C-alpha positions as MATLAB code, in Angstrom:
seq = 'XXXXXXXXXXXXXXXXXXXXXXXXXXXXXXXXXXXXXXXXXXXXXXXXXXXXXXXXXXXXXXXXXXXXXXXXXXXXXXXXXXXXXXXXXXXXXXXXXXXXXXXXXXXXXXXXXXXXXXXXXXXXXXXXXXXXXXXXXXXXXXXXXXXXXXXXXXXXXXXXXXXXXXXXXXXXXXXXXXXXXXXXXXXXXXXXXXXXXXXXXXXXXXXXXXXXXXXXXXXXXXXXXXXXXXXXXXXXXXXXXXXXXXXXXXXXXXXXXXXXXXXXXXXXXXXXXXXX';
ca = [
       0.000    0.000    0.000;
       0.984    3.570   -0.980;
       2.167    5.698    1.877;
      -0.119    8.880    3.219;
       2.956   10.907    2.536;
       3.484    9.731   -0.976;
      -0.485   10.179   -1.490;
      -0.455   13.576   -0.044;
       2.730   14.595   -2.370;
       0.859   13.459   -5.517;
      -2.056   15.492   -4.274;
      -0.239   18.116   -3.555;
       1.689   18.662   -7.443;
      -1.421   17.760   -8.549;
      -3.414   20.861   -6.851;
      -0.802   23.319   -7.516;
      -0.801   22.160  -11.501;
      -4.736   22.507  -11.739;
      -3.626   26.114  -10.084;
      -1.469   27.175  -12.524;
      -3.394   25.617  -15.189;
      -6.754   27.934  -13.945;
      -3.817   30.870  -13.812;
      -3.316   30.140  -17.702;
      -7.093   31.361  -18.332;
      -6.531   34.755  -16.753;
      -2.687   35.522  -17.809;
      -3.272   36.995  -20.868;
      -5.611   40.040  -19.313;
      -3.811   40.157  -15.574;
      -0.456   42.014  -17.111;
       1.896   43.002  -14.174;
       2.233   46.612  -13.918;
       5.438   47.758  -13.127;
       8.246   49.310  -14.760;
       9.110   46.391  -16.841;
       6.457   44.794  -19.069;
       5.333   41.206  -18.767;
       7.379   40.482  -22.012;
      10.356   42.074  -20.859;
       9.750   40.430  -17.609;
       9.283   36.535  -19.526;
      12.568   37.921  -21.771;
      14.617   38.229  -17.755;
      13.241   35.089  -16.463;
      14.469   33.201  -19.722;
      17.983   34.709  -18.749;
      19.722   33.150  -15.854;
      22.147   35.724  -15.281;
      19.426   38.651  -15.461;
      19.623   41.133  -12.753;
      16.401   40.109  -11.335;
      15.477   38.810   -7.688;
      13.013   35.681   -8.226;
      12.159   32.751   -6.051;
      11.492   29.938   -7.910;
       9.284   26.807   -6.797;
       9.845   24.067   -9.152;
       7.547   20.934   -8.302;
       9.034   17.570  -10.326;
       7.074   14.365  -10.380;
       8.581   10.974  -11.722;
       7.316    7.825  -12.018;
       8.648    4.277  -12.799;
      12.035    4.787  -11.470;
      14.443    1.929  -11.484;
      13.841   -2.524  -10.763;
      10.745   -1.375   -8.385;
       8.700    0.940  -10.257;
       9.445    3.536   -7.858;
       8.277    7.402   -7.967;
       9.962   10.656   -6.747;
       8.475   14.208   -5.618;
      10.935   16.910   -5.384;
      10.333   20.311   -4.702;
      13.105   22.894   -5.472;
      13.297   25.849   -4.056;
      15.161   27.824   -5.870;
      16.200   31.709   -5.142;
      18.440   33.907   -7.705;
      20.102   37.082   -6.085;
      22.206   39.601   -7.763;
      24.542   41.576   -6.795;
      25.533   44.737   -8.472;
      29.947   44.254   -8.368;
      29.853   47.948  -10.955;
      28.570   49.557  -13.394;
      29.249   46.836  -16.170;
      29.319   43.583  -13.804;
      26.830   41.791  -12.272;
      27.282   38.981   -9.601;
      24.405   36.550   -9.721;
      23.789   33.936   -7.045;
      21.422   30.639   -7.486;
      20.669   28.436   -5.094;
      19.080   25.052   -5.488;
      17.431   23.479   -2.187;
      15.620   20.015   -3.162;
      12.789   18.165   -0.714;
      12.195   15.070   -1.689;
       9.227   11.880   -0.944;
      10.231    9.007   -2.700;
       8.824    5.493   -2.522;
      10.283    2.763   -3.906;
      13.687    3.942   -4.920;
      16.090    2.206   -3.301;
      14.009   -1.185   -2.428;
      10.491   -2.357   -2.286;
       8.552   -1.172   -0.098;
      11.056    1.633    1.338;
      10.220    5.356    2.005;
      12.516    8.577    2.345;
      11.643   11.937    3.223;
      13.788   15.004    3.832;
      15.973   17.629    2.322;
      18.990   16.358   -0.446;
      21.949   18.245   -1.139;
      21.936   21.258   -2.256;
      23.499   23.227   -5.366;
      24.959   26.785   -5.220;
      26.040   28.758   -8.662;
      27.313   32.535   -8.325;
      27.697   33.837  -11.831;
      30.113   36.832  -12.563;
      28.124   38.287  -15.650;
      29.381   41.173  -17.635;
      26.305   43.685  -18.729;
      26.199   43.214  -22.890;
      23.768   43.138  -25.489;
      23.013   39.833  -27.739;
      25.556   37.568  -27.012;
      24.659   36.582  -23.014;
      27.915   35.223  -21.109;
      28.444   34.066  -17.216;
      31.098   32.076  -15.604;
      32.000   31.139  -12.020;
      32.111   28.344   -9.109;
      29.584   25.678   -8.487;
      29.218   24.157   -5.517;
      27.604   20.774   -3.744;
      27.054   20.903   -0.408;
      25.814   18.535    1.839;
      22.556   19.371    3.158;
      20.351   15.835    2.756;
      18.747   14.768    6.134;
      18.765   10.743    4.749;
      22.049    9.301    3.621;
      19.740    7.687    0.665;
      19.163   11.470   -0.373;
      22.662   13.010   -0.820;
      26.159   11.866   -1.173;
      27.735   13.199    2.031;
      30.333   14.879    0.022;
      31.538   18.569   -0.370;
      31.964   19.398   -4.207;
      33.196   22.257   -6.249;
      33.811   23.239   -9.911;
      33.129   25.417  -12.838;
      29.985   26.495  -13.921;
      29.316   28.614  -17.319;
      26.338   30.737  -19.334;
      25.998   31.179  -23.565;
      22.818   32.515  -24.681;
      21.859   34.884  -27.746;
      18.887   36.748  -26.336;
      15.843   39.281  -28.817;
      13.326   40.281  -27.696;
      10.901   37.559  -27.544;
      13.794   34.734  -28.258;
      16.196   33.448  -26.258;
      18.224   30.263  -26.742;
      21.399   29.007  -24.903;
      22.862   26.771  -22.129;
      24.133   26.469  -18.711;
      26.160   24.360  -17.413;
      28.854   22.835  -14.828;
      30.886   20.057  -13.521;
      31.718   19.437   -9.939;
      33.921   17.176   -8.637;
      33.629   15.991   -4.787;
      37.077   17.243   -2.406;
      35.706   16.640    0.920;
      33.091   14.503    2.524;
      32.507   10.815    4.144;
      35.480    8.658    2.389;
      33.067    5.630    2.621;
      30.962    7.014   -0.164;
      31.873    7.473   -3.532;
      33.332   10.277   -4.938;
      30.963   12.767   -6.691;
      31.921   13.502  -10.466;
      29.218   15.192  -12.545;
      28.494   17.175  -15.409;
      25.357   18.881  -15.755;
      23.962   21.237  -18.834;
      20.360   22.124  -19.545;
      19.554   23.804  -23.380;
      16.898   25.766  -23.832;
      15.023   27.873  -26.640;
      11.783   30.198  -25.183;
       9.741   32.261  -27.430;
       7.641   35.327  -25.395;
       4.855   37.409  -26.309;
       3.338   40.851  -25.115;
       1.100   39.251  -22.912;
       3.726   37.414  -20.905;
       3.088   34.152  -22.007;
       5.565   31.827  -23.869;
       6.805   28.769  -25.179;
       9.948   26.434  -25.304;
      11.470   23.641  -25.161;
      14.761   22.846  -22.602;
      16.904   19.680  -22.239;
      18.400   18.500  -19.509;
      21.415   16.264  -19.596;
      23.294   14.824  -16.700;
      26.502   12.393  -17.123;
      27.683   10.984  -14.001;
      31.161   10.429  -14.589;
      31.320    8.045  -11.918;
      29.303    5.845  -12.937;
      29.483    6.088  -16.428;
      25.698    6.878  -16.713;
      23.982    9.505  -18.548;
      20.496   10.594  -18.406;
      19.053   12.811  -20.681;
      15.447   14.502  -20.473;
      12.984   16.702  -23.465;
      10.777   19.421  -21.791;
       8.426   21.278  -24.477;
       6.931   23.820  -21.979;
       4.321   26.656  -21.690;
       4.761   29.770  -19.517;
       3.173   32.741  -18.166;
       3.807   36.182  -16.306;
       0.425   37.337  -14.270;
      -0.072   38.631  -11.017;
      -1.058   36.948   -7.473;
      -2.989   40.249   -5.857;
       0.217   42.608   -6.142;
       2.957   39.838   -6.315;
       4.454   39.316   -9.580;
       4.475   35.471  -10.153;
       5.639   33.476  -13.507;
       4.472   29.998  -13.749;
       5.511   27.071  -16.245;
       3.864   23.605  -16.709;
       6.111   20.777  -18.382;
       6.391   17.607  -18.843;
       9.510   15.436  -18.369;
      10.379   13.366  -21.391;
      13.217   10.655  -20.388;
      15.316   10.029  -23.669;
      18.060    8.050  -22.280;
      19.092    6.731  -18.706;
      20.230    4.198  -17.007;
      17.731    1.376  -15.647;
      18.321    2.546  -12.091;
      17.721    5.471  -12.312;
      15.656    6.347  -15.618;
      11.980    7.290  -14.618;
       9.077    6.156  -17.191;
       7.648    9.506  -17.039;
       7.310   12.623  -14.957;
       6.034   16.143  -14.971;
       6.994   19.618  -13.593;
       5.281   22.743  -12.600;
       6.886   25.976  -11.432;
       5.381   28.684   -9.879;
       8.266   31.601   -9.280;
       8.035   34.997   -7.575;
       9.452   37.492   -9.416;
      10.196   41.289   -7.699;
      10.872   43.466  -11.040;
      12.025   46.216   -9.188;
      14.858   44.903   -7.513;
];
């Protein structure tokens, strides 16, 4: 029998999808008004080194992961700060907290809950026009509350932007590779590369489309896993809060059997503060 918890998280991505799906109805007439237009707003948000304070909440939803059909909730909380360094550099800092319910993962009939490691970028991005570049340090630190959830290792490495951005287009990728220095010696070492491509297209109502892939090789353990997300988007308001929201889902191209989910979905609901 499923697990209340695991019931409640499907319930749970499930109501805030139906939200964002009822948002979808009323984006198009509930433009943000503030000194950047929803547009311009969708163009920052496609940007990852924009100088732009969000908080994004990105709900992911897998199913049919590994020998015991298992699925996977994860919640990611995931804050971008920036930091004016001068007049023509920007530092931006992103921050990726995961909480994850998963049933089923690592043996039948087994159940963790809890925080996983998290991810930290900071981005030194030099202010230009069309050509979009950011470089810095990524770092893994250990953060997950269940040693099934993390790796108990300290990692660090480089982490890089490319993006060509119009208005209404943007296309690019980010990506980085860490390598674990620190950490529990009895686990293994931590050697991954990760780089998600995207295209978006943005209208004046705030509204757009894309498509993004994600691909992660674990070095490690010689497995890669690569995922297709066409998505839809929209900028609209929550009362006075500025909030963009995206509804995906997760198409899993090639993986490993352990690890490779069957299918999965995503919803994000960010908070954006445009005047920041």
């Amino acid at each position: 029998m499923k697990s209340t918890i695991s019931y409640n998280a499907r319930k749970i991505f499930f109501g805030v999808t139906f939200f964002l799906l009822n948002f979808a109805v009323f984006a198009q007439e509930e433009a943000p008004k503030s000194g950047s237009s929803a547009q311009e707003l969708a163009d920052k948000l496609a940007n990852p080194v924009a100088s732009l304070i969000s908080v994004p909440l990105q709900n992911n939803l897998v199913y049919g992961v590994g020998p015991f059909n298992g699925s996977k909730y994860t919640i990611n909380v995931q804050p971008v700060i920036p930091f004016k360094l001068s007049e023509n550099l920007n530092l931006i800092t992103r921050y990726i907290l995961p909480v994850v319910d998963q049933r089923d993962i690592t043996g039948e009939n087994t159940h963790q809950f809890g925080l996983s490691d998290a991810t930290v970028t900071a981005f030194l991005a030099p202010k230009t026009k069309g050509l979009i570049l950011g470089f810095g340090p990524a770092f893994l630190v250990p953060t997950a509350t269940d040693k099934f959830l993390g790796t108990e290792k300290f990692g660090v490495g480089p982490s890089a932007l490319v993006m060509h951005q119009g208005k209404g287009l943007s296309i690019g990728f980010i990506a980085n590779q860490i390598w674990s220095v620190a950490g529990n010696k009895d686990r293994a070492d931590f050697n991954q590369f990760y780089t998600q491509i995207f295209l978006t297209h943005s209208y004046k109502s705030g509204a757009s489309l894309g498509i993004t892939s994600e691909i992660t090789q674990n070095w490690q353990g010689n497995t890669t896993l690569v995922t297709l997300s066409p998505n839809i988007g929209a900028v609209t308001k929550l009362g006075d809060q500025v909030v963009q929201f995206a509804i995906m889902p997760l198409i899993p191209i090639v993986g490993p059997s352990e690890s490779k989910p069957d299918w999965g979905l995503r919803a994000v609901l960010a908070f954006v503060f445009p005047g920041s």
